[in-house]
Short mmCIF file of C-alpha atoms in Angstrom, two decimals:
data_model
loop_
_atom_site.label_atom_id
_atom_site.label_comp_id
_atom_site.label_asym_id
_atom_site.label_seq_id
_atom_site.Cartn_x
_atom_site.Cartn_y
_atom_site.Cartn_z
CA MET A 1 14.34 47.12 -2.30
CA LYS A 2 17.17 47.70 0.06
CA VAL A 3 17.46 45.09 2.77
CA ARG A 4 18.58 46.58 6.04
CA ARG A 5 20.80 44.54 8.29
CA ARG A 6 18.18 44.32 11.03
CA THR A 7 15.47 43.15 8.64
CA PHE A 8 17.83 40.58 7.23
CA ILE A 9 18.74 39.21 10.66
CA LYS A 10 15.09 39.06 11.65
CA ALA A 11 14.19 37.21 8.48
CA ALA A 12 17.13 34.83 8.85
CA GLY A 13 16.17 34.12 12.45
CA LEU A 14 12.56 33.48 11.51
CA THR A 15 13.60 31.17 8.70
CA ALA A 16 15.85 29.17 11.02
CA LEU A 17 13.04 28.97 13.56
CA SER A 18 10.48 27.85 11.06
CA VAL A 19 12.81 25.20 9.68
CA ALA A 20 13.42 23.86 13.18
CA GLY A 21 9.86 24.17 14.38
CA GLY A 22 8.19 23.74 11.01
CA LYS A 23 7.46 20.08 11.30
CA ALA A 24 5.89 20.25 14.75
CA VAL A 25 3.88 23.35 13.92
CA ALA A 26 2.65 21.94 10.64
CA GLN A 27 1.59 18.72 12.30
CA ARG A 28 -0.28 20.44 15.07
CA TYR A 29 -2.01 22.70 12.59
CA ASP A 30 -2.93 19.73 10.39
CA ALA A 31 -4.20 17.76 13.32
CA GLU A 32 -6.74 20.41 14.15
CA SER A 33 -7.54 22.34 10.99
CA TRP A 34 -9.55 19.56 9.36
CA LEU A 35 -12.00 19.65 12.27
CA SER A 36 -13.29 22.97 10.97
CA THR A 37 -12.34 22.93 7.29
CA GLY A 38 -13.34 19.34 6.48
CA GLY A 39 -11.46 16.91 4.27
CA LEU A 40 -10.85 16.28 0.57
CA LYS A 41 -14.00 15.67 -1.45
CA ALA A 42 -14.69 14.29 -4.90
CA LYS A 43 -17.61 12.93 -6.88
CA ARG A 44 -15.62 9.91 -8.02
CA TRP A 45 -12.17 9.11 -6.67
CA ALA A 46 -9.88 7.36 -9.14
CA MET A 47 -6.20 6.56 -9.56
CA VAL A 48 -3.86 6.57 -12.52
CA ILE A 49 -0.68 4.51 -12.28
CA ASP A 50 2.09 5.31 -14.73
CA LEU A 51 3.84 1.94 -15.02
CA ARG A 52 6.70 3.40 -17.06
CA LYS A 53 7.59 5.79 -14.29
CA CYS A 54 6.96 3.22 -11.60
CA ASN A 55 9.33 0.72 -13.20
CA GLU A 56 12.03 3.32 -13.71
CA GLN A 57 12.35 3.30 -9.91
CA HIS A 58 13.67 -0.26 -9.98
CA GLY A 59 12.28 -2.28 -7.09
CA CYS A 60 10.86 0.75 -5.26
CA THR A 61 8.36 -0.22 -2.57
CA ASP A 62 7.85 3.19 -0.95
CA CYS A 63 4.09 3.19 -1.58
CA ILE A 64 3.65 -0.32 -0.22
CA ASN A 65 5.69 0.44 2.89
CA ALA A 66 3.80 3.67 3.53
CA CYS A 67 0.39 2.03 3.15
CA HIS A 68 1.20 -1.03 5.18
CA HIS A 69 2.71 0.98 7.99
CA THR A 70 -0.17 3.50 8.06
CA HIS A 71 -2.77 0.76 8.28
CA ASN A 72 -0.96 -1.75 10.47
CA VAL A 73 -0.91 -4.40 7.76
CA PRO A 74 0.90 -7.49 9.09
CA LYS A 75 3.78 -9.18 7.26
CA PHE A 76 3.91 -12.96 6.94
CA GLU A 77 6.66 -15.13 5.53
CA ASP A 78 4.06 -17.79 4.74
CA ARG A 79 2.25 -16.81 1.51
CA LYS A 80 -0.90 -18.59 2.68
CA HIS A 81 -1.38 -15.98 5.41
CA GLU A 82 -0.38 -12.97 3.33
CA ILE A 83 -2.35 -9.75 3.92
CA LYS A 84 -2.06 -7.16 1.16
CA TRP A 85 -3.56 -3.75 0.55
CA VAL A 86 -1.08 -2.68 -2.14
CA TRP A 87 1.24 -5.13 -3.86
CA LYS A 88 3.24 -5.87 -7.01
CA ASP A 89 3.08 -8.76 -9.44
CA SER A 90 4.18 -9.52 -12.99
CA PHE A 91 2.50 -7.96 -16.02
CA GLU A 92 1.07 -11.28 -17.19
CA HIS A 93 -0.51 -11.95 -13.81
CA ALA A 94 -1.96 -8.46 -13.58
CA PHE A 95 -3.26 -8.25 -17.13
CA ILE A 96 -4.45 -11.76 -17.95
CA GLU A 97 -5.90 -11.85 -21.49
CA GLN A 98 -4.33 -8.49 -22.37
CA GLU A 99 -0.77 -9.78 -22.70
CA ASN A 100 0.62 -11.63 -25.68
CA GLU A 101 3.83 -13.36 -26.57
CA HIS A 102 5.36 -10.46 -28.44
CA ILE A 103 4.81 -7.46 -26.22
CA PRO A 104 7.92 -5.37 -25.49
CA GLU A 105 10.45 -7.17 -23.38
CA GLU A 106 10.50 -4.46 -20.69
CA LEU A 107 6.73 -4.69 -20.33
CA LYS A 108 6.95 -8.45 -19.91
CA ARG A 109 9.52 -8.01 -17.19
CA SER A 110 7.75 -5.10 -15.55
CA HIS A 111 6.10 -5.18 -12.16
CA VAL A 112 2.56 -3.95 -11.82
CA LEU A 113 1.37 -2.18 -8.70
CA MET A 114 -2.06 -3.34 -7.67
CA LEU A 115 -4.67 -2.40 -5.08
CA CYS A 116 -8.44 -2.50 -4.69
CA ASN A 117 -9.92 -1.15 -7.92
CA HIS A 118 -12.87 0.51 -6.18
CA CYS A 119 -15.05 -0.79 -8.99
CA ASP A 120 -18.18 0.96 -10.16
CA ASN A 121 -19.89 -2.43 -10.09
CA PRO A 122 -18.16 -4.13 -7.18
CA PRO A 123 -18.96 -7.85 -7.10
CA CYS A 124 -17.74 -8.07 -3.49
CA VAL A 125 -20.49 -5.74 -2.33
CA SER A 126 -23.43 -7.69 -3.66
CA VAL A 127 -22.31 -10.92 -1.97
CA CYS A 128 -21.72 -9.45 1.51
CA PRO A 129 -24.45 -10.73 3.85
CA THR A 130 -23.86 -8.10 6.57
CA GLN A 131 -23.22 -4.97 4.50
CA SER A 132 -19.74 -4.79 5.96
CA THR A 133 -18.64 -3.66 2.54
CA TRP A 134 -20.50 -1.19 0.36
CA LYS A 135 -19.92 1.42 -2.30
CA ARG A 136 -20.10 4.92 -0.88
CA GLU A 137 -22.54 6.88 -3.03
CA GLU A 138 -20.87 10.30 -2.59
CA ASP A 139 -17.48 9.38 -3.99
CA GLY A 140 -17.50 5.75 -5.13
CA ILE A 141 -15.08 4.35 -2.53
CA VAL A 142 -15.70 0.67 -1.77
CA MET A 143 -15.78 0.86 2.01
CA MET A 144 -15.13 -1.61 4.81
CA ASP A 145 -16.86 -1.72 8.19
CA TRP A 146 -14.58 -4.00 10.19
CA HIS A 147 -17.04 -3.99 13.07
CA ARG A 148 -19.59 -5.89 11.05
CA CYS A 149 -17.42 -8.37 9.15
CA ILE A 150 -18.25 -11.93 10.18
CA GLY A 151 -15.43 -13.47 8.14
CA CYS A 152 -17.57 -15.46 5.72
CA ARG A 153 -15.06 -14.68 2.91
CA TYR A 154 -17.70 -14.49 0.14
CA CYS A 155 -16.13 -11.17 -0.90
CA VAL A 156 -12.68 -12.76 -1.12
CA VAL A 157 -14.06 -15.25 -3.61
CA ALA A 158 -16.15 -12.66 -5.47
CA CYS A 159 -13.31 -10.20 -6.07
CA PRO A 160 -11.67 -11.02 -9.42
CA TYR A 161 -8.54 -9.04 -8.56
CA GLY A 162 -7.31 -10.70 -5.37
CA SER A 163 -7.72 -7.40 -3.55
CA ARG A 164 -9.10 -8.89 -0.36
CA SER A 165 -7.20 -10.80 2.30
CA PHE A 166 -8.51 -12.85 5.18
CA ASN A 167 -6.88 -12.92 8.60
CA TRP A 168 -6.31 -16.61 9.29
CA VAL A 169 -4.26 -15.84 12.40
CA ASP A 170 -4.02 -12.92 14.83
CA PRO A 171 -2.25 -10.18 12.86
CA ARG A 172 -0.94 -8.25 15.88
CA GLU A 173 2.20 -10.31 16.41
CA HIS A 174 3.16 -9.85 12.79
CA ILE A 175 3.23 -6.05 12.73
CA SER A 176 6.77 -4.87 13.34
CA GLU A 177 5.90 -1.31 14.34
CA ILE A 178 2.33 -0.49 15.34
CA ASN A 179 0.86 2.82 14.18
CA PRO A 180 -1.27 3.89 17.18
CA ASP A 181 -3.56 6.05 15.03
CA PHE A 182 -5.19 3.23 13.13
CA PRO A 183 -6.75 0.07 14.58
CA THR A 184 -5.40 -3.34 13.61
CA ARG A 185 -7.76 -6.08 12.57
CA THR A 186 -8.30 -9.43 14.27
CA LYS A 187 -8.25 -13.05 13.29
CA GLY A 188 -11.41 -13.83 11.34
CA VAL A 189 -12.00 -10.58 9.43
CA VAL A 190 -11.35 -9.59 5.82
CA GLU A 191 -9.41 -6.47 4.91
CA LYS A 192 -8.43 -4.38 1.90
CA CYS A 193 -7.49 -0.89 0.70
CA THR A 194 -10.08 1.85 1.28
CA PHE A 195 -8.40 4.57 -0.85
CA CYS A 196 -7.33 5.97 2.55
CA GLU A 197 -10.78 7.32 3.26
CA GLU A 198 -9.66 8.11 6.83
CA ARG A 199 -6.88 10.32 5.47
CA LEU A 200 -9.07 11.99 2.83
CA ALA A 201 -11.46 12.91 5.66
CA LYS A 202 -8.58 14.75 7.30
CA GLY A 203 -7.52 16.54 4.13
CA LYS A 204 -4.62 14.23 3.25
CA LEU A 205 -3.89 12.30 0.07
CA PRO A 206 -3.68 8.50 0.23
CA ALA A 207 -0.50 7.29 1.93
CA CYS A 208 0.79 5.53 -1.21
CA VAL A 209 0.31 8.64 -3.35
CA GLU A 210 2.03 10.81 -0.78
CA ALA A 211 4.99 8.40 -0.59
CA CYS A 212 5.30 8.36 -4.39
CA ARG A 213 5.22 12.17 -4.52
CA LYS A 214 8.02 12.31 -1.97
CA ARG A 215 10.04 9.88 -4.05
CA PHE A 216 9.75 12.02 -7.17
CA ALA A 217 9.97 15.39 -5.43
CA GLY A 218 13.77 15.58 -5.68
CA GLY A 219 14.09 14.50 -9.33
CA GLU A 220 13.93 16.37 -12.65
CA ASP A 221 10.38 15.33 -13.43
CA THR A 222 8.39 15.78 -10.24
CA THR A 223 5.17 14.18 -11.55
CA PRO A 224 4.88 10.96 -9.57
CA ALA A 225 3.84 7.54 -10.88
CA LEU A 226 0.69 7.51 -8.76
CA ILE A 227 -1.92 10.18 -9.44
CA PHE A 228 -5.13 10.44 -7.49
CA GLY A 229 -8.12 12.66 -8.10
CA ASP A 230 -11.70 13.25 -9.13
CA LEU A 231 -12.77 11.44 -12.28
CA GLU A 232 -15.89 13.59 -12.59
CA ASP A 233 -13.90 16.79 -12.68
CA PRO A 234 -12.73 17.38 -16.28
CA ASN A 235 -9.88 19.59 -15.04
CA SER A 236 -8.48 17.11 -12.57
CA GLU A 237 -5.01 15.65 -13.03
CA VAL A 238 -6.42 12.15 -13.51
CA ARG A 239 -8.69 13.31 -16.30
CA GLN A 240 -5.85 15.18 -17.99
CA LEU A 241 -3.71 12.05 -17.89
CA LEU A 242 -6.51 9.84 -19.20
CA LYS A 243 -7.02 12.27 -22.05
CA ALA A 244 -3.35 12.47 -23.00
CA ASN A 245 -2.41 8.80 -22.63
CA PHE A 246 -3.66 5.40 -23.65
CA THR A 247 -4.60 3.53 -20.50
CA ILE A 248 -5.72 0.01 -19.67
CA ARG A 249 -7.57 -1.50 -16.73
CA ARG A 250 -7.46 -4.96 -15.20
CA LYS A 251 -9.93 -7.54 -16.59
CA PRO A 252 -12.13 -5.02 -18.39
CA GLY A 253 -14.29 -7.78 -19.87
CA LEU A 254 -15.91 -8.52 -16.54
CA GLY A 255 -17.87 -5.29 -16.48
CA THR A 256 -16.75 -4.34 -12.99
CA GLU A 257 -15.52 -0.93 -14.24
CA PRO A 258 -12.30 -0.57 -12.20
CA GLU A 259 -11.30 2.95 -11.17
CA VAL A 260 -7.57 2.29 -11.25
CA TYR A 261 -6.10 3.07 -14.67
CA TYR A 262 -2.67 2.06 -15.98
CA ILE A 263 -0.43 3.91 -18.42
CA VAL A 264 1.78 1.16 -19.92
CA MET B 1 -41.67 -29.86 73.59
CA TYR B 2 -38.73 -32.15 73.05
CA ASP B 3 -35.18 -30.86 72.48
CA SER B 4 -36.21 -27.19 72.43
CA GLY B 5 -32.72 -26.22 73.58
CA LYS B 6 -31.07 -27.97 70.64
CA ILE B 7 -33.55 -26.53 68.14
CA ILE B 8 -33.18 -22.97 69.37
CA SER B 9 -29.38 -23.05 69.48
CA GLY B 10 -29.44 -24.66 66.01
CA LEU B 11 -31.61 -21.82 64.75
CA ILE B 12 -29.30 -19.24 66.29
CA ILE B 13 -26.24 -20.82 64.65
CA PHE B 14 -28.08 -20.92 61.33
CA LEU B 15 -29.01 -17.24 61.60
CA ILE B 16 -25.43 -16.26 62.38
CA ILE B 17 -24.08 -18.20 59.40
CA ALA B 18 -26.79 -16.90 57.02
CA THR B 19 -26.12 -13.28 57.94
CA ALA B 20 -22.33 -13.67 58.13
CA PRO B 21 -21.57 -11.58 55.00
CA ILE B 22 -23.35 -8.60 56.55
CA TRP B 23 -21.43 -8.91 59.82
CA TYR B 24 -18.24 -9.42 57.92
CA THR B 25 -18.52 -6.19 55.94
CA ALA B 26 -19.67 -4.31 59.03
CA ALA B 27 -16.65 -5.59 60.96
CA SER B 28 -14.16 -4.95 58.13
CA GLY B 29 -15.00 -1.28 57.90
CA GLY B 30 -18.14 0.22 56.47
CA THR B 31 -20.18 -0.33 53.31
CA THR B 32 -19.09 -2.15 50.13
CA LYS B 33 -17.26 0.17 47.79
CA GLY B 34 -18.00 0.83 44.12
CA PRO B 35 -15.20 1.15 41.58
CA GLU B 36 -13.13 4.32 41.70
CA PRO B 37 -12.05 5.30 38.22
CA GLU B 38 -9.13 7.70 38.29
CA ILE B 39 -9.32 10.91 36.28
CA ILE B 40 -5.81 12.10 35.46
CA THR B 41 -6.51 14.72 32.80
CA THR B 42 -6.26 18.40 33.69
CA GLU B 43 -9.37 19.03 31.62
CA LYS B 44 -12.50 19.83 33.59
CA GLN B 45 -15.17 18.44 31.34
CA CYS B 46 -15.77 15.23 29.42
CA VAL B 47 -17.25 15.29 25.92
CA ARG B 48 -20.71 15.16 27.50
CA ASP B 49 -21.94 15.65 31.05
CA THR B 50 -20.46 13.31 33.62
CA ASP B 51 -23.72 11.60 34.44
CA TYR B 52 -24.37 10.72 30.80
CA MET B 53 -20.79 9.52 30.38
CA ARG B 54 -20.96 7.33 33.45
CA HIS B 55 -24.08 5.54 32.30
CA ASP B 56 -24.11 5.76 28.53
CA HIS B 57 -20.55 6.11 27.20
CA MET B 58 -20.94 2.81 25.31
CA GLU B 59 -23.90 4.27 23.43
CA LEU B 60 -21.86 7.32 22.50
CA LEU B 61 -19.02 5.09 21.29
CA ASN B 62 -21.41 3.07 19.15
CA GLU B 63 -22.82 6.26 17.64
CA TRP B 64 -19.35 7.57 16.90
CA ARG B 65 -18.34 4.29 15.33
CA ASP B 66 -21.31 4.19 12.96
CA GLN B 67 -21.13 7.87 12.10
CA VAL B 68 -17.42 7.67 11.29
CA VAL B 69 -17.33 4.40 9.43
CA ARG B 70 -20.70 4.44 7.73
CA GLY B 71 -21.47 8.16 7.54
CA ASP B 72 -18.05 9.76 6.93
CA ASP B 73 -18.81 12.11 9.83
CA ARG B 74 -15.78 12.49 12.07
CA VAL B 75 -16.32 15.74 13.93
CA TYR B 76 -18.07 15.87 17.30
CA THR B 77 -19.16 19.24 18.67
CA THR B 78 -19.78 19.44 22.41
CA ALA B 79 -22.62 21.40 24.00
CA SER B 80 -20.13 24.20 24.63
CA GLY B 81 -19.05 24.26 20.97
CA ARG B 82 -15.69 22.50 21.31
CA LYS B 83 -14.72 20.20 18.43
CA PHE B 84 -13.32 16.70 18.83
CA GLU B 85 -12.41 13.92 16.46
CA LYS B 86 -14.86 11.05 16.93
CA SER B 87 -12.24 8.51 17.86
CA LEU B 88 -11.83 5.94 20.59
CA SER B 89 -8.02 5.80 20.63
CA ASN B 90 -7.31 9.36 19.55
CA THR B 91 -9.90 11.21 21.65
CA CYS B 92 -11.17 9.24 24.65
CA MET B 93 -7.76 7.80 25.37
CA SER B 94 -5.93 11.11 25.00
CA CYS B 95 -7.76 12.40 28.07
CA HIS B 96 -8.03 9.00 29.73
CA PRO B 97 -4.68 7.37 28.89
CA ASN B 98 -4.67 5.42 32.14
CA LYS B 99 -6.88 2.67 30.77
CA SER B 100 -6.19 0.24 33.61
CA GLU B 101 -6.98 2.71 36.39
CA PHE B 102 -9.93 4.21 34.54
CA CYS B 103 -11.85 2.09 32.02
CA ASP B 104 -10.71 -1.27 33.38
CA ARG B 105 -11.41 -0.45 37.00
CA CYS B 106 -15.13 -0.07 36.31
CA HIS B 107 -15.26 -2.84 33.76
CA ASN B 108 -13.56 -5.38 36.01
CA TYR B 109 -15.94 -4.46 38.79
CA MET B 110 -18.92 -4.96 36.49
CA GLY B 111 -17.45 -7.98 34.76
CA VAL B 112 -17.54 -6.45 31.27
CA ASP B 113 -14.67 -6.87 28.85
CA PRO B 114 -15.11 -4.68 25.75
CA TYR B 115 -13.57 -6.45 22.76
CA CYS B 116 -12.60 -3.16 21.11
CA TRP B 117 -8.95 -3.52 22.16
CA SER B 118 -8.34 -6.53 19.99
CA CYS B 119 -8.19 -3.99 17.15
CA HIS B 120 -8.05 -0.48 18.63
CA ILE B 121 -4.64 0.34 20.06
CA GLU B 122 -4.39 0.81 23.83
CA PRO B 123 -2.42 3.79 25.05
CA LYS B 124 1.15 2.85 25.99
CA GLY B 125 1.50 1.62 29.56
CA GLY B 126 -2.26 1.25 29.89
CA SER B 127 -2.52 -2.48 29.30
CA ARG B 128 -4.56 -4.54 31.66
#
């Protein structure tokens, strides 16, 4: 096809315009389209974390930063007050009883990304006296209703993974930059990751997954370390990964059936 | 009758003092005023009719809260078919960003102090 000068100039102009205006337009479109099209749906949300890939990005905290900014998670110097939705710890702390003295050195030194496991049998749910936390039947997310939480902390004790944090002090003063789109919490309530159910409802992937995708987007291998999808769909990316790789879960002996899987 | 003069003037003074608030308002210009919430949006219509909103907006907010958090239902369709996100900060406050001249003006008058703002973010410049 021959490109005439006028067509070329038009196309070039349009491209320049869309680059300049692209972000604003996309955001406005996003902000409204989900109202009619609905959000992302699954029968069973699950996550696969590729620890090899994650640890190749030495010391990367993009996912943690994205999550904690999106959800107004406060930052405390004092470990006693720490609030965490997504965090990292050593392999031996993450996989108690699955480590041994002679595992590969890089595994021993590796850092494991952790978050709420959105268990199939969540022990936190059965102990909650106000049903502030429950497992959503449609897609398995272990939900939080911050309006109902009375701060009894039974769930904090019941969770074997340390996924729940209690606000001992008012978190507001410890959030460096408040995201106006998501409420904070107050002193006296428990909080944790919700698999970004508020983003899924608006057709967006979880903030941590999106951040990880961005991180890998420029590289040779664009498959990120965090993969999110429907466990009940045999064609989903998570199922493909689970099929092709050996994966482990945290504290499998407890029968909680975590829905976060690790490729080690 | 003894001391009728004293008793009657005493009664008159008592009556004046007892009814003082009424005289005071009458003298200081007309009837007591209700709160005057300021509408600054260019929109013509709230998410429901004005009368319902005035009396029952807290019910609507409670419904929205439960439907969103517990029912994963975030879309509100108005009688005229317009769609809104069921959100306190993102919807109500986008049309009523002047929290202190709108929400607070009524609430202060009525002596209610919704605790929502200890978590939900107030619009900028709208703090009480």
